[in-house]
Coordinates of C-alpha atoms in Angstrom, one line a residue:
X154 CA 117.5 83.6 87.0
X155 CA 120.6 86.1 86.7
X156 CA 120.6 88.2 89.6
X157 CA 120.9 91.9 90.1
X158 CA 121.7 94.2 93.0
X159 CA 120.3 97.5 93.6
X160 CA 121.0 100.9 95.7
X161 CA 118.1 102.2 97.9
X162 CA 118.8 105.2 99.7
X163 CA 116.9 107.3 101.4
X164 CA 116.9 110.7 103.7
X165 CA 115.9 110.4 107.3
X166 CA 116.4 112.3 110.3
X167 CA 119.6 114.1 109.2
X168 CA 121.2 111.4 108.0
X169 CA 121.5 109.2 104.4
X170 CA 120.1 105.5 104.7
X171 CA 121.4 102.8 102.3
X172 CA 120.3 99.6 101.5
X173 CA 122.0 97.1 98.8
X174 CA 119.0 94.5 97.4
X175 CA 120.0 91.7 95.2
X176 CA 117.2 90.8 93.4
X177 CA 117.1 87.0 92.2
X178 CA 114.6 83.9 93.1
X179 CA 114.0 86.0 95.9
X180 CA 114.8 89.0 97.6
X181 CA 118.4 89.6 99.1
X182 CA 119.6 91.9 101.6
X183 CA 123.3 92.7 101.3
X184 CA 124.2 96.0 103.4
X185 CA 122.3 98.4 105.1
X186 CA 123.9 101.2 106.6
X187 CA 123.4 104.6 107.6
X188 CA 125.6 108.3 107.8
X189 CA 125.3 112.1 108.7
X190 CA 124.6 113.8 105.9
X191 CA 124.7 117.7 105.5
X192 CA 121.9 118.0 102.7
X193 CA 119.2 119.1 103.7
X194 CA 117.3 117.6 101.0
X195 CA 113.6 118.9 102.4
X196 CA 114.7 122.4 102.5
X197 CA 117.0 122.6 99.8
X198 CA 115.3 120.7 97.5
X199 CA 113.8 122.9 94.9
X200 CA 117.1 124.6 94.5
X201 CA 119.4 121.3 93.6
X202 CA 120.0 121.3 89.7
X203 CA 122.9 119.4 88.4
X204 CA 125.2 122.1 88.4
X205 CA 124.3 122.8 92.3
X206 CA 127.4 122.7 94.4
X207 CA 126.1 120.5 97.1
X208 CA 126.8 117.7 94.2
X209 CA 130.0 117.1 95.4
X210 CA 128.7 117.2 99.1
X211 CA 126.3 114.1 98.3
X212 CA 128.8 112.7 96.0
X213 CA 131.5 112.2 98.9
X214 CA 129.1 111.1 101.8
X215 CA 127.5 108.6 99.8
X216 CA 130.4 107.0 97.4
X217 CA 132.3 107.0 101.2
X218 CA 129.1 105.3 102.9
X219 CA 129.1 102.7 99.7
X220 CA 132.8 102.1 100.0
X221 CA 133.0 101.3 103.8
X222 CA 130.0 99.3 103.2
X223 CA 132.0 97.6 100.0
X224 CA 128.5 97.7 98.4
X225 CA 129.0 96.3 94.7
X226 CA 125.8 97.6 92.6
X227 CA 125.5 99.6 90.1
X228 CA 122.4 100.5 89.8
X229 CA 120.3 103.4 92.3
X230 CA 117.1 104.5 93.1
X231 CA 116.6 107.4 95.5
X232 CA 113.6 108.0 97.9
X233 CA 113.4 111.5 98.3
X234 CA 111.4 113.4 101.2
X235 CA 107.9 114.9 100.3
X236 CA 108.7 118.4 101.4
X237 CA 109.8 119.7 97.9
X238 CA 107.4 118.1 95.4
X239 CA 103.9 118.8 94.7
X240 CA 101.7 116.1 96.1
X241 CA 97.8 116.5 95.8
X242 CA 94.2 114.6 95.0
X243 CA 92.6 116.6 92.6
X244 CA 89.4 115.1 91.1
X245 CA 89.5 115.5 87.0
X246 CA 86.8 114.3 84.5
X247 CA 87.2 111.4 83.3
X248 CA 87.2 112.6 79.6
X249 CA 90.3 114.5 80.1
X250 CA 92.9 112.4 78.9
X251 CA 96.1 112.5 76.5
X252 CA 97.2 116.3 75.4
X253 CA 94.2 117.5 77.2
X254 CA 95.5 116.0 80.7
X255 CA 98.7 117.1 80.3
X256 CA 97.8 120.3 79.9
X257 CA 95.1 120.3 82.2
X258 CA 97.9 119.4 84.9
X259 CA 100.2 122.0 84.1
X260 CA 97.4 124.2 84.3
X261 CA 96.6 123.3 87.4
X262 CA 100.3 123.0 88.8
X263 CA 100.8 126.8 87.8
X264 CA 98.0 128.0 90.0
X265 CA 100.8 126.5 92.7
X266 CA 104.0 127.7 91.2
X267 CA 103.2 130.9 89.3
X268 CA 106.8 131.7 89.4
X269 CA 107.6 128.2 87.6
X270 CA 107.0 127.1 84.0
X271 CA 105.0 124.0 84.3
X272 CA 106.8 122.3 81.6
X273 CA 109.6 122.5 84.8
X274 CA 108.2 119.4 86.2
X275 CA 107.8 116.0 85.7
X276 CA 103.7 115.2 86.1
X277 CA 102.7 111.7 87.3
X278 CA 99.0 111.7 87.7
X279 CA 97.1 107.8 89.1
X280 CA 93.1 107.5 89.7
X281 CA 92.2 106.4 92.4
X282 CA 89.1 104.0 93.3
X283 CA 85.7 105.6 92.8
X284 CA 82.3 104.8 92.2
X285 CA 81.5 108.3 90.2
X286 CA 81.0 107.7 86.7
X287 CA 81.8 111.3 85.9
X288 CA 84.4 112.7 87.8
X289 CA 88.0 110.6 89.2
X290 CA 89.9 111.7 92.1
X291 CA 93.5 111.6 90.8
X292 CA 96.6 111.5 92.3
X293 CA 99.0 113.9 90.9
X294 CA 102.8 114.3 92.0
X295 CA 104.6 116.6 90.4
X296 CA 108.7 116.7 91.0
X297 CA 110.9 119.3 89.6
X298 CA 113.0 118.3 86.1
X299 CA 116.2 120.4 87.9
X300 CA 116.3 118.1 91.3
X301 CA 116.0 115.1 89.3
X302 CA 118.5 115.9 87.0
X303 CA 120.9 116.7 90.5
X304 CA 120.3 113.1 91.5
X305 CA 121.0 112.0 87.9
X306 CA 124.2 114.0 88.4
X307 CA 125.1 112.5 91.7
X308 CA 124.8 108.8 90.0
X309 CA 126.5 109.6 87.1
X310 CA 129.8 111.0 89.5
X311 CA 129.4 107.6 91.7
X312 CA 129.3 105.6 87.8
X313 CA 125.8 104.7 89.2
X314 CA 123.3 103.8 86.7
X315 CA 119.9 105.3 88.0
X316 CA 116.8 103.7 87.9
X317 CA 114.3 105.2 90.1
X318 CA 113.4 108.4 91.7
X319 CA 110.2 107.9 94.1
X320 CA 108.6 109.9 97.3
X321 CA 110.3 108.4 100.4
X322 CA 106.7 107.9 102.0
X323 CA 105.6 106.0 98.8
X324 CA 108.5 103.4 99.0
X325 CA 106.7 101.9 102.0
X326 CA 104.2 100.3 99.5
X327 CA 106.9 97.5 98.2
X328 CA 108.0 97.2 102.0
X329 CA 105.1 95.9 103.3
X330 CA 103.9 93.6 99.9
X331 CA 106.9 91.8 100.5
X332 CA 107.3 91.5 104.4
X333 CA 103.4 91.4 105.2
X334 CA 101.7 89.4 102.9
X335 CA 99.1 88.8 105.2
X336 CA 97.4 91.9 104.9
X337 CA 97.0 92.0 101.0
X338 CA 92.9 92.8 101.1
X339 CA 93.1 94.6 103.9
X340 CA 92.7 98.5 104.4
X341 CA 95.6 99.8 106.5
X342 CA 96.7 102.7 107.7
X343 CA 100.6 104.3 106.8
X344 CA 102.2 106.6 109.2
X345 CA 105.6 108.3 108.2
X346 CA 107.2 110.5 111.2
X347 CA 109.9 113.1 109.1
X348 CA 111.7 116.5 110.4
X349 CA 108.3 118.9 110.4
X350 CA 105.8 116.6 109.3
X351 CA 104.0 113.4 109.5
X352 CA 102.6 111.9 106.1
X353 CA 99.5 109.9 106.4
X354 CA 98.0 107.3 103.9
X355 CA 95.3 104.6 103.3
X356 CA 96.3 101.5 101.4
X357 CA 94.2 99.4 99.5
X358 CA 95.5 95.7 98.6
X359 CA 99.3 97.7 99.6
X360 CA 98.4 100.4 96.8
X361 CA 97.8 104.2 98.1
X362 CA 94.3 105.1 97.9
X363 CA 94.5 108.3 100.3
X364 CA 96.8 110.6 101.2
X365 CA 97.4 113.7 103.6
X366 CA 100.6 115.2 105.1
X367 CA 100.1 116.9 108.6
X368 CA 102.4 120.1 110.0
X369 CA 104.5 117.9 113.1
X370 CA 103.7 120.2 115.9
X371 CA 106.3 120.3 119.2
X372 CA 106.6 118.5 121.1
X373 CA 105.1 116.6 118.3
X374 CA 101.1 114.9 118.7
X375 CA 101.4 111.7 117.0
X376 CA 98.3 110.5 118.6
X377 CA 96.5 113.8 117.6
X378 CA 97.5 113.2 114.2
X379 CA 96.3 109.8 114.3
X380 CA 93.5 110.7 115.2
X381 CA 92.5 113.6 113.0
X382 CA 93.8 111.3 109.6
X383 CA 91.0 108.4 111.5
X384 CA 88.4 111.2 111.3
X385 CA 89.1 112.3 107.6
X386 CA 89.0 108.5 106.3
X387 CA 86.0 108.1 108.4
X388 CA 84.0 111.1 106.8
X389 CA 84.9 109.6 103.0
X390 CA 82.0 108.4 101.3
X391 CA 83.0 104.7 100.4
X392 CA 86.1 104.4 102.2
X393 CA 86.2 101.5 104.5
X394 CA 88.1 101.9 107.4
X395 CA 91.5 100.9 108.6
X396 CA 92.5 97.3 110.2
X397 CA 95.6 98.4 111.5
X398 CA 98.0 101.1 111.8
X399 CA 101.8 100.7 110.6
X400 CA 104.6 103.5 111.5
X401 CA 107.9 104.3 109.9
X402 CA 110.3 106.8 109.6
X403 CA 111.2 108.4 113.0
X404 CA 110.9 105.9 115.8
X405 CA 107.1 106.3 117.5
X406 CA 107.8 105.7 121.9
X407 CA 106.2 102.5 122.9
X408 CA 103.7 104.3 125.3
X409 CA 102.3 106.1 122.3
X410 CA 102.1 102.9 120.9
X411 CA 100.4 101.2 123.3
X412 CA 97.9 104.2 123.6
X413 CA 97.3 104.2 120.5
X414 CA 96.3 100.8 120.5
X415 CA 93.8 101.0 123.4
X416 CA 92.2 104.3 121.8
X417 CA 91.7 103.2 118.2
X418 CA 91.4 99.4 119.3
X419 CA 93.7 98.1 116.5
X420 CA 96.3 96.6 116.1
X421 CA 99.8 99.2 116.3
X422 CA 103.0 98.6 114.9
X423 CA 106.4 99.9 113.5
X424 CA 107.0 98.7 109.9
X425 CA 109.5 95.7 110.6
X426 CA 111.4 95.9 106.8
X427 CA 113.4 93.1 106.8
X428 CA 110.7 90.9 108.2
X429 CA 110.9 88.7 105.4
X430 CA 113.8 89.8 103.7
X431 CA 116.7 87.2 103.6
X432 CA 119.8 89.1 105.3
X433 CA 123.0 88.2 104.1
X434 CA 126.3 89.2 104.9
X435 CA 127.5 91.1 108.4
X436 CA 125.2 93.9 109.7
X437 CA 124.8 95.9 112.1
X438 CA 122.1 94.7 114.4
X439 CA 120.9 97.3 116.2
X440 CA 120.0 98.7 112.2
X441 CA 118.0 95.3 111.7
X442 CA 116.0 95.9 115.2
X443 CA 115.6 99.8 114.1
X444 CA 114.5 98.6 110.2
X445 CA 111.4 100.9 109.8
X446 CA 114.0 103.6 110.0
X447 CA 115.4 102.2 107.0
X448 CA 112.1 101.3 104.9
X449 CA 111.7 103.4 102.2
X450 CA 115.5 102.7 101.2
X451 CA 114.6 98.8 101.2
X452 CA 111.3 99.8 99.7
X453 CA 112.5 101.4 96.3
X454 CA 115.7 98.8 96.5
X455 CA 113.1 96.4 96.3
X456 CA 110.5 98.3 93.1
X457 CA 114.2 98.5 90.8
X458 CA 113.7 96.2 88.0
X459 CA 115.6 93.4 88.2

């Protein structure tokens, strides 16, 4: 099988995450490595277009993290922070479909963004599980035609071919299928710590069945937020509770940790993302040990087509 390698990179914590994934007979982890960046990708998100200056700013602090890190792909995918894309549940009928949808969606994405043309975005919409025979709650994301085409930009400069765009939070999903198995038919519950916020999800057989992003108060609450996401899935007709709870992102302090495991009585972990991932080549440990830091860059490394 002819092997290919992959750029992930993601945005965490004020600084860019890269990970190079060679994708053969099985998964391959060549680099991982991580830099200051001064995009602030959350906040200036729905400005970036390709002919934004901040371009060139991306342009140097990545092709310089790729070169020191003498990463040889070329092909990247980007995991992008949630804060400037439209993410909601919105239950449709199930006869909409086609034109209809589409327009349905744009519809509804205007009632958000009157100052936008809908047609500015580009509309993913997913059903989710549900036992009505009438009415699906969808999953609609919605990410703006101008910042996609500034990361198109940025891979273009770098003579990157670019494969896949995908919410940072999202990533996780590929993660976990390949470094924990074990919980395939199990409900678990996804935890991303971010600047601001904390995104919350339920997965499903590792597929996203439930989602809700929380305001990070300060100091921040993570056990507050834990526990207000445990009451929501709890009050969903249908929805089968967690079996464990999984953390990446921003490191989570081991006391909260082990709180957390004596208040929800589950089992409480940080995502380890190279758990099962062969490591090749010399990295930096301390990166390795710190992994869930650096799992929604392995994560869409991992979902590139190989």
């Amino acid at each position: 099988m002819r092997s290919t390698r992959t750029l992930g990179v993601s945005f965490c914590q004020g600084r860019i995450q890269l990970a190079e994934v060679e994708q053969g007979k099985a998964p391959n982890l060549l680099a991982l490595a991580e830099a200051e960046t001064s995009l602030d990708l959350a906040q200036a998100g729905i400005h970036l277009s390709a002919e934004h200056p901040q371009v060139a700013t991306l342009v140097g602090e990545l092709g310089d993290l790729i070169k020191r890190n003498k990463a040889g792909a070329k092909v990247v995918s980007f995991a992008i922070p949630p804060d400037p894309i439209f993410i909601s549940i919105i239950p449709l009928s199930i006869t909409l479909q086609g034109q209809a949808l589409t327009q349905y969606l744009q519809w509804e994405l205007s009632q958000y963004f009157p100052e936008t043309p809908p047609k500015d975005f580009v509309i993913d919409a997913q059903p989710l599980p549900s036992t009505d025979n009438t009415v699906n709650p969808t999953f609609v994301v919605g990410v703006r035609r101008r910042m996609i085409g500034f990361l198109q930009k940025v891979a273009s400069e770098l003579r990157l071919q670019l494969s896949i765009v995908n919410i940072d939070h999202f990533c996780i999903e590929k993660t976990l299928q390949f470094n924990y198995p074990e919980i395939s038919g199990y409900n678990i519950a996804l935890f991303g710590l971010r600047f601001g916020g904390i995104d919350a999800s339920l997965l499903k057989d590792n597929v996203t069945i439930d989602y809700r992003a929380f305001a990070l108060q300060q100091p921040p609450d993570v056990g507050k937020t834990v526990a207000a996401y445990l009451k929501h899935l709890k009050q969903r007709d249908g929805v089968t509770p967690p079996e464990a709870i999984l953390f990446h992102g921003q490191e989570v302090p081991v006391e909260t940790i082990k709180q957390l495991r004596t208040d929800t009585k589950k089992q409480v972990l940080m995502v380890n993302a190279v758990r099962k991932l062969t490591v090749s080549g010399k990295i930096y440990q301390p990166f390795l040990k710190e992994s869930y830091r650096f799992a929604a860059a392995i994560g869409v490394g991992l979902r590139s087509p190989s």
